[in-house]
Coordinates of C-alpha atoms and ligand atoms in Angstrom, one line a residue:
X430 CA 51.3 153.4 228.3
X431 CA 50.5 156.6 230.2
X432 CA 51.1 160.0 228.9
X433 CA 52.3 162.4 231.6
X434 CA 51.3 165.9 230.6
X435 CA 53.5 168.5 232.4
X436 CA 52.7 172.2 232.2
X437 CA 55.1 175.2 232.1
X438 CA 54.5 175.9 235.8
X439 CA 55.0 172.3 236.9
X440 CA 58.8 172.0 236.5
X441 CA 59.3 169.8 239.6
X442 CA 60.9 166.3 239.4
X443 CA 58.9 165.1 242.3
X444 CA 55.6 166.3 240.8
X445 CA 52.6 164.2 241.7
X446 CA 52.0 163.2 238.1
X447 CA 55.6 162.0 237.6
X448 CA 56.2 160.2 240.9
X449 CA 55.1 156.7 239.8
X450 CA 56.3 157.0 236.2
X451 CA 57.6 153.9 234.5
X452 CA 60.4 155.4 232.3
X453 CA 60.4 152.2 230.1
X454 CA 56.8 152.7 228.9
X455 CA 55.5 156.2 229.8
X456 CA 56.1 159.4 227.9
X457 CA 56.3 162.9 229.3
X458 CA 54.5 165.5 227.1
X459 CA 55.5 169.2 227.3
X460 CA 54.2 171.8 224.8
X461 CA 55.0 175.4 224.0
X462 CA 51.8 176.8 222.7
X463 CA 50.7 180.2 221.3
X464 CA 47.6 180.5 223.4
X465 CA 49.7 180.4 226.6
X466 CA 52.2 182.9 225.3
X467 CA 49.4 185.3 224.2
X468 CA 46.4 185.1 226.6
X469 CA 47.8 188.3 228.1
X470 CA 50.7 190.3 226.6
X471 CA 53.3 188.8 228.9
X472 CA 56.5 190.7 229.7
X473 CA 59.2 189.5 227.3
X474 CA 61.4 188.2 230.2
X475 CA 58.4 186.2 231.6
X476 CA 58.1 184.3 228.3
X477 CA 61.8 183.7 228.1
X478 CA 61.9 182.5 231.7
X479 CA 59.1 180.0 231.2
X480 CA 60.1 178.6 227.8
X481 CA 63.8 178.4 228.8
X482 CA 63.0 176.7 232.1
X483 CA 60.7 174.2 230.3
X484 CA 63.5 173.4 227.8
X485 CA 66.0 172.9 230.6
X486 CA 63.5 170.8 232.6
X487 CA 62.9 168.6 229.5
X488 CA 66.7 168.1 229.2
X489 CA 66.9 167.1 232.9
X490 CA 64.1 164.6 232.5
X491 CA 65.9 163.0 229.5
X492 CA 69.1 162.9 231.5
X493 CA 67.2 161.1 234.3
X494 CA 66.1 158.4 231.7
X495 CA 62.6 159.7 230.9
X496 CA 61.2 159.8 227.3
X497 CA 60.1 163.4 226.6
X498 CA 57.9 164.4 223.7
X499 CA 58.5 168.2 223.5
X500 CA 56.6 170.4 221.1
X501 CA 58.4 173.7 220.3
X502 CA 56.6 177.0 219.6
X503 CA 58.0 177.0 216.1
X504 CA 57.1 173.4 215.2
X505 CA 55.1 173.7 211.9
X506 CA 52.3 171.4 213.0
X507 CA 51.8 173.1 216.4
X508 CA 48.1 173.7 216.8
X509 CA 48.8 176.5 219.3
X510 CA 46.7 175.2 222.3
X511 CA 47.0 172.8 225.1
X512 CA 44.0 170.8 224.0
X513 CA 45.1 170.7 220.4
X514 CA 48.6 169.4 221.4
X515 CA 47.1 166.9 223.8
X516 CA 44.9 165.5 221.0
X517 CA 47.9 165.3 218.6
X518 CA 50.0 163.6 221.3
X519 CA 47.3 161.1 222.0
X520 CA 47.1 160.3 218.3
X521 CA 51.0 159.8 218.3
X522 CA 51.2 157.6 221.4
X523 CA 47.7 156.1 221.9
X524 CA 48.0 156.2 225.7
X525 CA 45.5 154.4 227.9
X526 CA 45.6 157.3 230.3
X527 CA 46.7 160.9 230.5
X528 CA 48.1 161.7 233.9
X529 CA 48.4 165.3 235.0
X530 CA 48.9 167.4 238.1
X531 CA 46.1 169.8 238.7
X532 CA 46.7 173.0 236.6
X533 CA 47.2 176.3 238.4
X534 CA 44.5 178.1 236.5
X535 CA 40.8 177.6 236.4
X536 CA 40.5 178.2 232.6
X537 CA 43.0 175.4 231.9
X538 CA 41.2 173.0 234.2
X539 CA 37.8 173.9 232.6
X540 CA 39.3 173.2 229.1
X541 CA 40.8 169.9 230.3
X542 CA 37.5 168.7 231.7
X543 CA 35.7 169.7 228.5
X544 CA 38.4 167.8 226.5
X545 CA 37.9 164.7 228.6
X546 CA 34.2 164.7 227.8
X547 CA 35.0 164.5 224.0
X548 CA 37.5 161.6 224.2
X549 CA 37.5 158.0 225.4
X550 CA 41.0 158.4 226.9
X551 CA 40.9 158.5 230.7
X552 CA 42.2 161.7 232.2
X553 CA 43.6 161.5 235.7
X554 CA 44.2 164.8 237.5
X555 CA 46.2 164.6 240.7
X556 CA 46.3 167.0 243.6
X557 CA 49.1 169.5 243.4
X558 CA 50.8 168.5 246.7
X559 CA 53.5 171.2 246.3
X560 CA 51.2 173.3 248.3
X561 CA 50.8 172.9 252.1
X562 CA 47.0 172.9 252.0
X563 CA 44.8 170.9 249.6
X564 CA 41.8 172.7 248.1
X565 CA 39.7 170.5 250.3
X566 CA 41.6 171.6 253.4
X567 CA 41.0 175.2 252.6
X568 CA 37.3 174.5 251.9
X569 CA 37.0 172.9 255.4
X570 CA 38.5 176.0 256.9
X571 CA 36.4 178.4 254.8
X572 CA 33.1 176.6 255.4
X573 CA 30.5 178.8 256.8
X574 CA 32.7 182.0 256.9
X575 CA 31.2 185.1 255.3
X576 CA 34.6 186.6 255.0
X577 CA 38.1 185.1 255.3
X578 CA 41.1 186.4 257.2
X579 CA 44.6 185.3 256.4
X580 CA 45.9 185.5 260.0
X581 CA 43.6 182.8 261.3
X582 CA 44.2 180.5 258.3
X583 CA 48.0 181.1 258.8
X584 CA 47.9 180.0 262.4
X585 CA 46.2 176.7 261.4
X586 CA 48.9 176.2 258.8
X587 CA 51.6 176.9 261.5
X588 CA 50.0 174.3 263.8
X589 CA 49.6 171.7 261.1
X590 CA 53.1 172.0 259.6
X591 CA 54.9 172.6 262.9
X592 CA 56.8 175.5 261.2
X593 CA 58.1 178.0 263.8
X594 CA 56.2 176.1 266.6
X595 CA 57.3 175.3 270.1
X596 CA 54.8 172.5 270.9
X597 CA 51.4 174.1 270.7
X598 CA 52.8 177.6 270.9
X599 CA 54.3 179.9 268.3
X600 CA 58.1 180.4 268.8
X601 CA 58.9 183.7 270.4
X602 CA 55.4 183.8 272.1
X603 CA 53.5 185.5 269.3
X604 CA 52.2 184.5 265.9
X605 CA 53.0 187.7 264.0
X606 CA 55.9 190.2 264.3
X607 CA 54.5 192.6 261.7
X608 CA 54.7 195.7 263.9
X609 CA 58.5 195.4 263.8
X610 CA 58.5 195.3 260.0
X611 CA 57.5 198.8 258.8
X612 CA 60.8 200.8 258.7
X613 CA 61.8 203.1 255.9
X614 CA 65.2 202.4 254.5
X615 CA 67.9 204.5 256.2
X616 CA 69.7 206.8 253.7
X617 CA 73.1 205.1 254.4
X618 CA 71.9 201.6 253.9
X619 CA 73.8 199.5 251.4
X620 CA 71.5 197.1 249.7
X621 CA 72.9 193.7 248.9
X622 CA 73.8 193.1 245.3
X623 CA 71.6 190.4 243.8
X624 CA 72.8 187.2 242.2
X625 CA 71.9 187.1 238.5
X626 CA 72.5 184.3 236.1
X627 CA 74.2 184.5 232.7
X628 CA 72.0 183.1 229.9
X629 CA 73.4 179.9 228.5
X630 CA 73.0 178.7 224.9
X631 CA 69.4 177.5 225.4
X632 CA 68.3 180.8 227.1
X633 CA 70.1 182.8 224.4
X634 CA 68.2 180.9 221.7
X635 CA 64.9 181.6 223.5
X636 CA 65.8 185.3 223.9
X637 CA 66.2 185.5 220.2
X638 CA 62.9 183.6 219.6
X639 CA 60.9 185.9 222.0
X640 CA 62.5 189.1 220.7
X641 CA 61.6 188.0 217.2
X642 CA 58.0 186.8 217.9
X643 CA 56.9 189.3 220.6
X644 CA 58.8 192.5 219.7
X645 CA 56.0 194.8 221.0
X646 CA 55.3 193.1 224.3
X647 CA 55.9 195.0 227.5
X648 CA 59.4 195.2 229.1
X649 CA 63.0 194.9 228.2
X650 CA 64.3 191.5 227.3
X651 CA 67.8 192.1 228.4
X652 CA 69.7 192.1 230.6
X653 CA 68.1 188.7 231.5
X654 CA 69.4 187.4 234.8
X655 CA 66.7 184.9 236.0
X656 CA 67.6 181.3 237.0
X657 CA 66.0 178.8 234.6
X658 CA 67.2 175.6 236.3
X659 CA 66.6 174.2 239.7
X660 CA 70.3 174.3 240.5
X661 CA 70.5 178.0 239.8
X662 CA 67.2 178.6 241.7
X663 CA 68.7 176.9 244.7
X664 CA 71.7 179.2 244.5
X665 CA 69.3 182.2 244.4
X666 CA 67.6 180.7 247.6
X667 CA 71.0 180.4 249.3
X668 CA 71.9 183.9 248.3
X669 CA 68.7 185.3 249.7
X670 CA 69.0 183.4 253.0
X671 CA 72.7 184.5 253.4
X672 CA 72.6 188.1 252.3
X673 CA 69.0 189.4 252.4
X674 CA 66.8 187.6 254.9
X675 CA 68.3 189.3 257.9
X676 CA 67.2 192.6 256.6
X677 CA 63.9 191.3 255.1
X678 CA 61.7 192.1 258.1
X679 CA 62.7 195.6 259.0
X680 CA 62.6 196.9 255.4
X681 CA 59.8 194.8 253.9
X682 CA 57.7 197.9 253.2
X683 CA 60.5 200.2 252.1
X684 CA 60.9 201.5 248.5
X685 CA 64.0 203.1 246.9
X686 CA 64.7 204.6 243.5
X687 CA 66.7 202.3 241.3
X688 CA 66.6 199.4 243.8
X689 CA 63.9 197.0 242.6
X690 CA 64.8 194.1 244.9
X691 CA 66.0 195.6 248.3
X692 CA 65.9 192.7 250.8
X693 CA 63.1 190.7 249.1
X694 CA 63.5 187.1 248.2
X695 CA 62.9 187.4 244.4
X696 CA 62.0 183.8 244.5
X697 CA 58.3 183.9 243.4
X698 CA 59.0 183.0 239.7
X699 CA 60.8 179.9 240.9
X700 CA 58.2 178.9 243.5
X701 CA 55.4 179.4 241.0
X702 CA 57.0 177.5 238.1
X703 CA 58.1 174.6 240.3
X704 CA 61.9 175.1 240.3
X705 CA 61.7 175.5 244.1
X706 CA 59.1 174.2 246.6
X707 CA 57.4 176.2 249.3
X708 CA 58.4 173.6 251.9
X709 CA 62.2 173.8 251.2
X710 CA 62.1 177.6 251.1
X711 CA 60.3 177.8 254.5
X712 CA 62.7 175.2 255.9
X713 CA 65.7 177.2 254.8
X714 CA 64.3 180.3 256.4
X715 CA 63.4 178.6 259.7
X716 CA 66.9 177.1 259.8
X717 CA 68.4 180.5 259.4
X718 CA 66.6 181.6 262.6
X719 CA 67.5 178.4 264.4
X720 CA 71.2 178.9 263.7
X721 CA 71.1 182.5 264.7
X722 CA 71.7 183.9 261.2
X723 CA 68.4 185.9 260.9
X724 CA 66.1 187.4 263.5
X725 CA 62.7 186.1 264.2
X726 CA 60.8 189.2 262.9
X727 CA 62.4 188.6 259.5
X728 CA 62.0 184.9 259.4
X729 CA 58.4 184.9 260.7
X730 CA 57.5 187.8 258.3
X731 CA 59.0 185.9 255.4
X732 CA 57.4 182.5 256.2
X733 CA 54.0 184.2 256.7
X734 CA 54.1 185.3 253.1
X735 CA 54.5 181.8 251.9
X736 CA 52.8 179.6 254.5
X737 CA 50.1 182.2 255.0
X738 CA 49.4 184.5 252.1
X739 CA 50.4 182.3 249.2
X740 CA 48.3 179.3 250.5
X741 CA 45.5 181.6 251.5
X742 CA 45.1 183.3 248.1
X743 CA 45.3 180.0 246.3
X744 CA 42.6 178.6 248.6
X745 CA 40.3 181.6 247.8
X746 CA 41.0 181.3 244.1
X747 CA 39.8 177.7 243.9
X748 CA 37.0 178.1 246.4
X749 CA 35.5 181.1 244.6
X750 CA 36.3 180.7 240.9
X751 CA 34.9 181.4 238.3
X752 CA 32.4 183.8 239.9
X753 CA 35.2 185.5 241.9
X754 CA 36.6 187.2 238.8
X755 CA 33.4 188.9 237.8
X756 CA 32.4 190.9 240.9
X757 CA 33.0 194.7 241.0
X758 CA 31.9 195.7 244.5
X759 CA 33.0 199.3 244.1
X760 CA 31.6 199.7 240.6
X761 CA 35.0 200.8 239.2
X762 CA 34.6 201.6 235.5
X763 CA 37.5 203.8 234.3
X764 CA 39.8 202.4 231.6
X765 CA 43.5 201.7 232.5
X766 CA 45.6 204.7 231.8
X767 CA 48.3 204.2 229.1
X768 CA 51.1 205.1 231.5
X769 CA 50.8 201.6 233.1
X770 CA 52.4 200.3 229.9
X771 CA 54.6 203.2 228.9
X772 CA 55.7 204.4 232.4
X773 CA 55.3 207.9 231.1
X774 CA 53.8 209.9 233.9
X775 CA 54.9 212.8 236.1
X776 CA 54.0 210.8 239.2
X777 CA 57.5 209.7 240.1
X778 CA 56.5 206.8 242.3
X779 CA 54.5 205.2 239.4
X780 CA 57.2 206.1 236.9
X781 CA 59.9 204.4 239.1
X782 CA 57.8 201.3 239.9
X783 CA 56.8 200.7 236.3
X784 CA 60.4 201.4 235.2
X785 CA 61.6 198.7 237.6
X786 CA 59.1 196.2 236.2
X787 CA 60.0 197.0 232.6
X788 CA 63.7 196.4 233.4
X789 CA 63.3 193.3 235.6
X790 CA 59.8 191.8 235.3
X791 CA 59.7 192.2 239.0
X792 CA 58.2 194.6 241.6
X793 CA 58.1 194.0 245.3
X794 CA 54.9 193.7 247.3
X795 CA 54.6 197.3 248.4
X796 CA 55.1 198.7 245.0
X797 CA 52.4 196.4 243.7
X798 CA 50.0 197.2 246.5
X799 CA 50.7 200.8 247.5
X800 CA 51.9 202.4 244.3
X801 CA 50.4 200.8 241.1
X802 CA 47.6 199.1 243.1
X803 CA 46.7 202.2 245.2
X804 CA 46.4 204.3 242.1
X805 CA 44.1 201.8 240.4
X806 CA 41.9 201.5 243.5
X807 CA 41.7 205.3 244.0
X808 CA 41.1 206.0 240.3
X809 CA 38.4 203.4 240.1
X810 CA 39.9 201.4 237.2
X811 CA 37.8 198.5 235.9
X812 CA 39.0 195.3 237.6
X813 CA 39.4 193.2 234.5
X814 CA 41.8 195.8 232.9
X815 CA 43.9 196.1 236.1
X816 CA 44.0 192.3 236.4
X817 CA 45.2 191.8 232.8
X818 CA 48.0 194.3 233.4
X819 CA 49.2 192.5 236.6
X820 CA 49.0 189.1 234.9
X821 CA 51.1 190.4 232.1
X822 CA 54.0 192.3 233.6
X823 CA 55.5 190.2 236.3
X824 CA 57.6 187.1 235.8
X825 CA 55.8 185.4 238.7
X826 CA 52.2 186.1 237.5
X827 CA 49.8 183.2 237.3
X828 CA 46.1 183.8 237.7
X829 CA 45.7 181.7 240.9
X830 CA 48.0 184.1 242.8
X831 CA 47.5 187.3 240.8
X832 CA 43.7 187.4 240.8
X833 CA 43.0 187.3 244.6
X834 CA 45.8 189.8 245.2
X835 CA 44.5 192.3 242.6
X836 CA 40.8 191.7 242.8
X837 CA 40.6 191.2 246.5
X838 CA 43.5 192.9 248.2
X839 CA 44.1 195.8 245.9
X840 CA 40.7 196.7 244.3
X841 CA 38.3 195.4 247.1
X842 CA 36.3 194.2 244.1
X843 CA 35.2 191.2 246.1
X844 CA 33.5 193.5 248.7
X845 CA 35.8 192.5 251.5
X846 CA 36.0 188.7 251.2
X847 CA 39.8 188.6 251.3
X848 CA 40.7 191.9 253.1
X849 CA 39.0 193.7 255.9
X850 CA 39.4 197.1 254.3
X851 CA 40.7 198.7 251.1
X852 CA 44.4 199.6 251.3
X853 CA 43.7 203.2 250.2
X854 CA 46.5 205.7 251.0
X855 CA 47.4 209.3 250.2
X856 CA 50.8 210.6 249.1
X857 CA 52.0 210.7 252.8
X858 CA 52.4 206.9 253.0
X859 CA 54.6 206.8 249.8
X860 CA 56.6 209.7 251.1
X861 CA 57.2 207.9 254.5
X862 CA 58.2 204.6 252.9
X863 CA 60.3 205.8 249.9
X864 CA 62.6 208.4 248.4
X865 CA 60.3 208.8 245.4
X866 CA 58.7 212.1 246.4
X867 CA 62.1 213.9 246.4
X868 CA 62.4 213.4 242.7
X869 CA 58.8 214.2 241.8
X870 CA 57.3 217.3 240.2
X871 CA 54.5 217.0 242.8
X872 CA 54.7 217.1 246.6
X873 CA 52.7 215.2 249.1
X874 CA 52.6 218.2 251.5
X875 CA 50.4 220.9 249.8
X876 CA 46.7 219.9 250.2
X877 CA 45.7 221.5 246.9
X878 CA 47.1 223.4 243.9
X879 CA 49.3 222.5 241.0
X880 CA 52.0 221.1 243.2
X881 CA 49.8 218.9 245.3
X882 CA 50.4 215.1 245.0
X883 CA 47.5 213.7 242.9
X884 CA 47.2 210.8 245.4
X885 CA 45.9 213.4 248.0
X886 CA 42.8 214.5 246.1
X887 CA 42.3 210.9 244.7
X888 CA 42.3 209.6 248.2
X889 CA 39.5 211.9 249.5
X890 CA 37.7 211.5 246.2
X891 CA 37.7 207.7 246.7
X892 CA 36.3 208.0 250.2
X893 CA 33.6 210.4 249.0
X894 CA 32.7 208.2 245.9
X895 CA 32.4 205.1 248.1
X896 CA 30.9 206.7 251.2
X897 CA 27.7 204.6 251.1
X898 CA 29.6 201.4 250.7
X899 CA 32.5 202.0 253.0
X900 CA 31.7 204.4 255.8
X901 CA 30.3 201.7 258.1
X902 CA 33.6 199.8 257.9
X903 CA 35.1 200.1 261.4
X904 CA 38.6 200.1 260.0
X905 CA 37.8 203.2 258.0
X906 CA 36.1 205.0 260.9
X907 CA 39.0 207.5 261.4
X908 CA 39.2 208.7 257.7
X909 CA 35.4 209.0 257.5
X910 CA 35.4 211.0 260.8
X911 CA 37.9 213.4 259.2
X912 CA 35.9 213.6 256.0
X913 CA 32.8 214.5 258.0
X914 CA 34.6 217.7 259.0
X915 CA 34.9 218.8 255.4
X916 CA 32.5 221.5 254.1
X917 CA 30.4 220.9 251.1
X918 CA 32.5 223.3 249.1
X919 CA 35.7 221.5 250.0
X920 CA 34.2 218.1 249.0
X921 CA 33.0 219.6 245.7
X922 CA 36.5 221.0 245.1
X923 CA 38.1 217.6 245.7
X924 CA 35.7 215.8 243.4
X925 CA 36.2 218.4 240.7
X926 CA 40.0 218.3 241.0
X927 CA 40.3 214.5 241.0
X928 CA 37.9 214.1 238.1
X929 CA 39.7 216.7 236.0
X930 CA 43.0 214.9 236.8
X931 CA 41.6 211.5 235.9
X932 CA 39.9 212.7 232.7
X933 CA 43.2 214.2 231.5
X934 CA 45.0 210.8 231.6
X935 CA 45.6 209.2 228.2
X936 CA 44.1 205.8 227.8
X937 CA 45.7 204.8 224.6
X938 CA 49.2 204.7 223.1
X939 CA 48.4 207.6 220.9
X940 CA 48.9 205.4 217.8
X941 CA 45.2 204.4 217.9
Ligands
FAD1161 P1 58.9 188.3 249.1 O1 58.3 189.6 249.5 O2 60.3 188.1 249.5 O3 58.0 187.2 249.8 C1 58.3 185.8 249.8 C2 57.4 184.9 249.1 O4 56.1 185.0 249.7 C3 57.1 185.3 247.6 O5 58.1 184.7 246.8 C4 55.7 184.7 247.3 O6 55.8 183.4 246.9 C5 55.1 184.8 248.7 N1 54.1 185.9 248.8 C6 54.4 187.1 249.4 N2 53.3 187.9 249.4 C7 52.3 187.1 248.8 C8 50.9 187.3 248.5 N3 50.3 188.5 248.8 N4 50.3 186.4 247.8 C9 50.9 185.2 247.5 N5 52.2 185.0 247.8 C10 52.9 185.9 248.4 N6 52.7 187.0 243.8 C11 53.0 186.1 242.8 O7 53.7 185.2 243.1 N7 52.4 186.2 241.6 C12 51.6 187.3 241.3 O8 51.1 187.4 240.2 C13 51.4 188.3 242.3 N8 50.6 189.4 242.0 C14 50.4 190.3 243.0 C15 49.6 191.4 242.7 C16 49.4 192.4 243.6 C17 48.5 193.6 243.3 C18 50.0 192.2 244.9 C19 49.7 193.3 246.0 C20 50.7 191.2 245.2 C21 51.0 190.2 244.3 N9 51.8 189.1 244.5 C22 52.0 188.1 243.5 C23 52.3 188.8 245.9 C24 53.7 189.4 246.1 O9 53.7 190.8 245.8 C25 54.8 188.7 245.4 O10 54.7 187.3 245.6 C26 56.2 189.1 245.8 O11 56.3 190.5 245.6 C27 57.2 188.3 245.0 O12 58.5 188.8 245.3 P2 59.5 188.0 246.3 O13 59.7 186.6 245.8 O14 60.7 188.9 246.4 O15 58.6 188.0 247.6
DLZ1162 C1 52.8 181.3 231.1 C2 53.1 180.2 230.1 C3 53.6 180.5 228.9 C4 54.0 181.9 228.5 N1 53.8 179.6 227.9 C5 53.6 178.3 228.2 C6 53.8 177.3 227.3 O1 54.1 177.5 226.1 N2 53.5 176.0 227.7 C7 53.1 175.7 228.9 O2 52.9 174.5 229.2 N3 52.9 176.6 229.8 C8 53.1 177.9 229.5 N4 52.9 178.9 230.4 C9 52.4 178.5 231.8 C10 50.9 178.2 231.7 O3 50.2 179.4 231.3 C11 50.4 177.6 233.0 O4 50.9 176.3 233.1 C12 48.9 177.5 233.0 O5 48.3 178.7 233.0 C13 48.4 176.7 234.2 O6 48.7 177.4 235.4
SF4_1163 FE1 54.1 209.8 244.1 FE2 52.9 211.9 245.1 FE3 55.3 211.3 246.0 FE4 55.0 212.2 243.5 S1 54.6 213.3 245.4 S2 56.2 210.5 244.1 S3 53.0 211.3 242.9 S4 53.4 210.1 246.2

């Protein structure tokens, strides 16, 4: 018999490792293990979502006639690790082969390969074909390039999949409609109400388990409204396409107090855990354009996130790990301020964004990039600490997608492999794209003084601190031209102000 080992982010019936399963002989192994629930201090809702979705998936497999060996977190003999549980399951079932789909994270793959060397049971690891591009396909594209750019990779993906193509040309005559997608939200806009799902008995039980076992982890556990089954995730997809996709493009970069989701898909936890596939989500969006329900700027912008960015960051992860995680191109060394966990800061944009995450285990892309990310970049926070935070607090966070976004896109710690410039911004950007500044004790307008938005001094301080490394970057030519006009006194004043502000930030909970 074969043992089919399915991980918590592989909850797809048509998974490569389940496709040729013989239900009469083979057994599916699924395990809840302490190491996965603790390798970062995950948001409570993230743990509930994964464990409940795993339990529902196991039920579904049984309903389909499969035999499932399911190890619960509370089982007394649970060894607490993937490898320990794999070894115990091999002793129970004596399989001739263990069949898996490639894990999403490098650390898990490394452990599996090490395990294989210690056993005489064959381990077959199959390509994860839920992605459009194989690792090999990305390697072919990346070969010989000193830096990568998403846009060019994305065009190849469009050509290869035929998505939004008219023969050899992109539909609408251009590849990218991003210039239409940067509008702030009008004051009178009524944001669609989001579909949330009532916890059933299984989810209720898991909520109690997580509340009990992880009481001090980040975030509220309730209200819990995530889908934990494919059926509900499909309803969430329909809801997005119907009610939100038409507004997705225009307001993709907008932020609003108390509105965590706006017009975003809120589908990443389902895509990443396997409840939905990238292909079906892209097809649904393309059909919405074909039948006139959503405009092309929204549909192209949305599909680019999945067919472009999602595939691109995964490609970089597998191409460059494990060395990728250890670079620190801007020599960032400050510890992570405590407010990232507590949300207690006078900077209203950070307070609101972190509050949204605590409530929902979600934050949209611009909050991640231009609020919490921008602060970490400008403040020079040590990459590993920022990465741990991002991996912990979002329901959709897995290292293959989190790491390139944080290490490369936000922190520029890879020296420009992923992005052509750091996304550094002063308070004016946040003011333009959100209503946060109106409720803040600071203001983005004054250049200095008590009232001045900390992002302003931090922005110039960042440019000064990294002048040697960044001033030759053509995409930063304008800010460096402006900086060149500053007197020595003004520069010294900025550095002193920013340093004093950063030194005043608490880095511990106060209980230590
Ligand atoms: P939408 O904005 O509606 O986009 C649709 C889909 O496109 C998403 O569901 C997602 O699958 C994909 N997508 C969009 N942007 C990206 C991107 N930059 N990289 C990869 N996929 C993308 N995404 C994660 O799935 N997990 C993470 O851990 C994660 N960490 C991030 C950390 C930082 C600092 C930044 C800047 C981005 C991160 N992203 C991550 C990407 C993106 O912010 C989220 O995918 C998105 O906010 C999820 O919400 P949504 O489903 O409403 O997405
Ligand atoms: C994130 C997570 C958590 C919290 N718990 C489990 C678990 O108990 N069992 C499991 O199979 N997977 C879990 N996961 C998802 C894994 O971390 C993920 O499958 C690996 O990191 C590979 O991407
Ligand atoms: Fe954020 Fe500055 Fe605006 Fe306050 S003034 S909300 S700190 S950008």
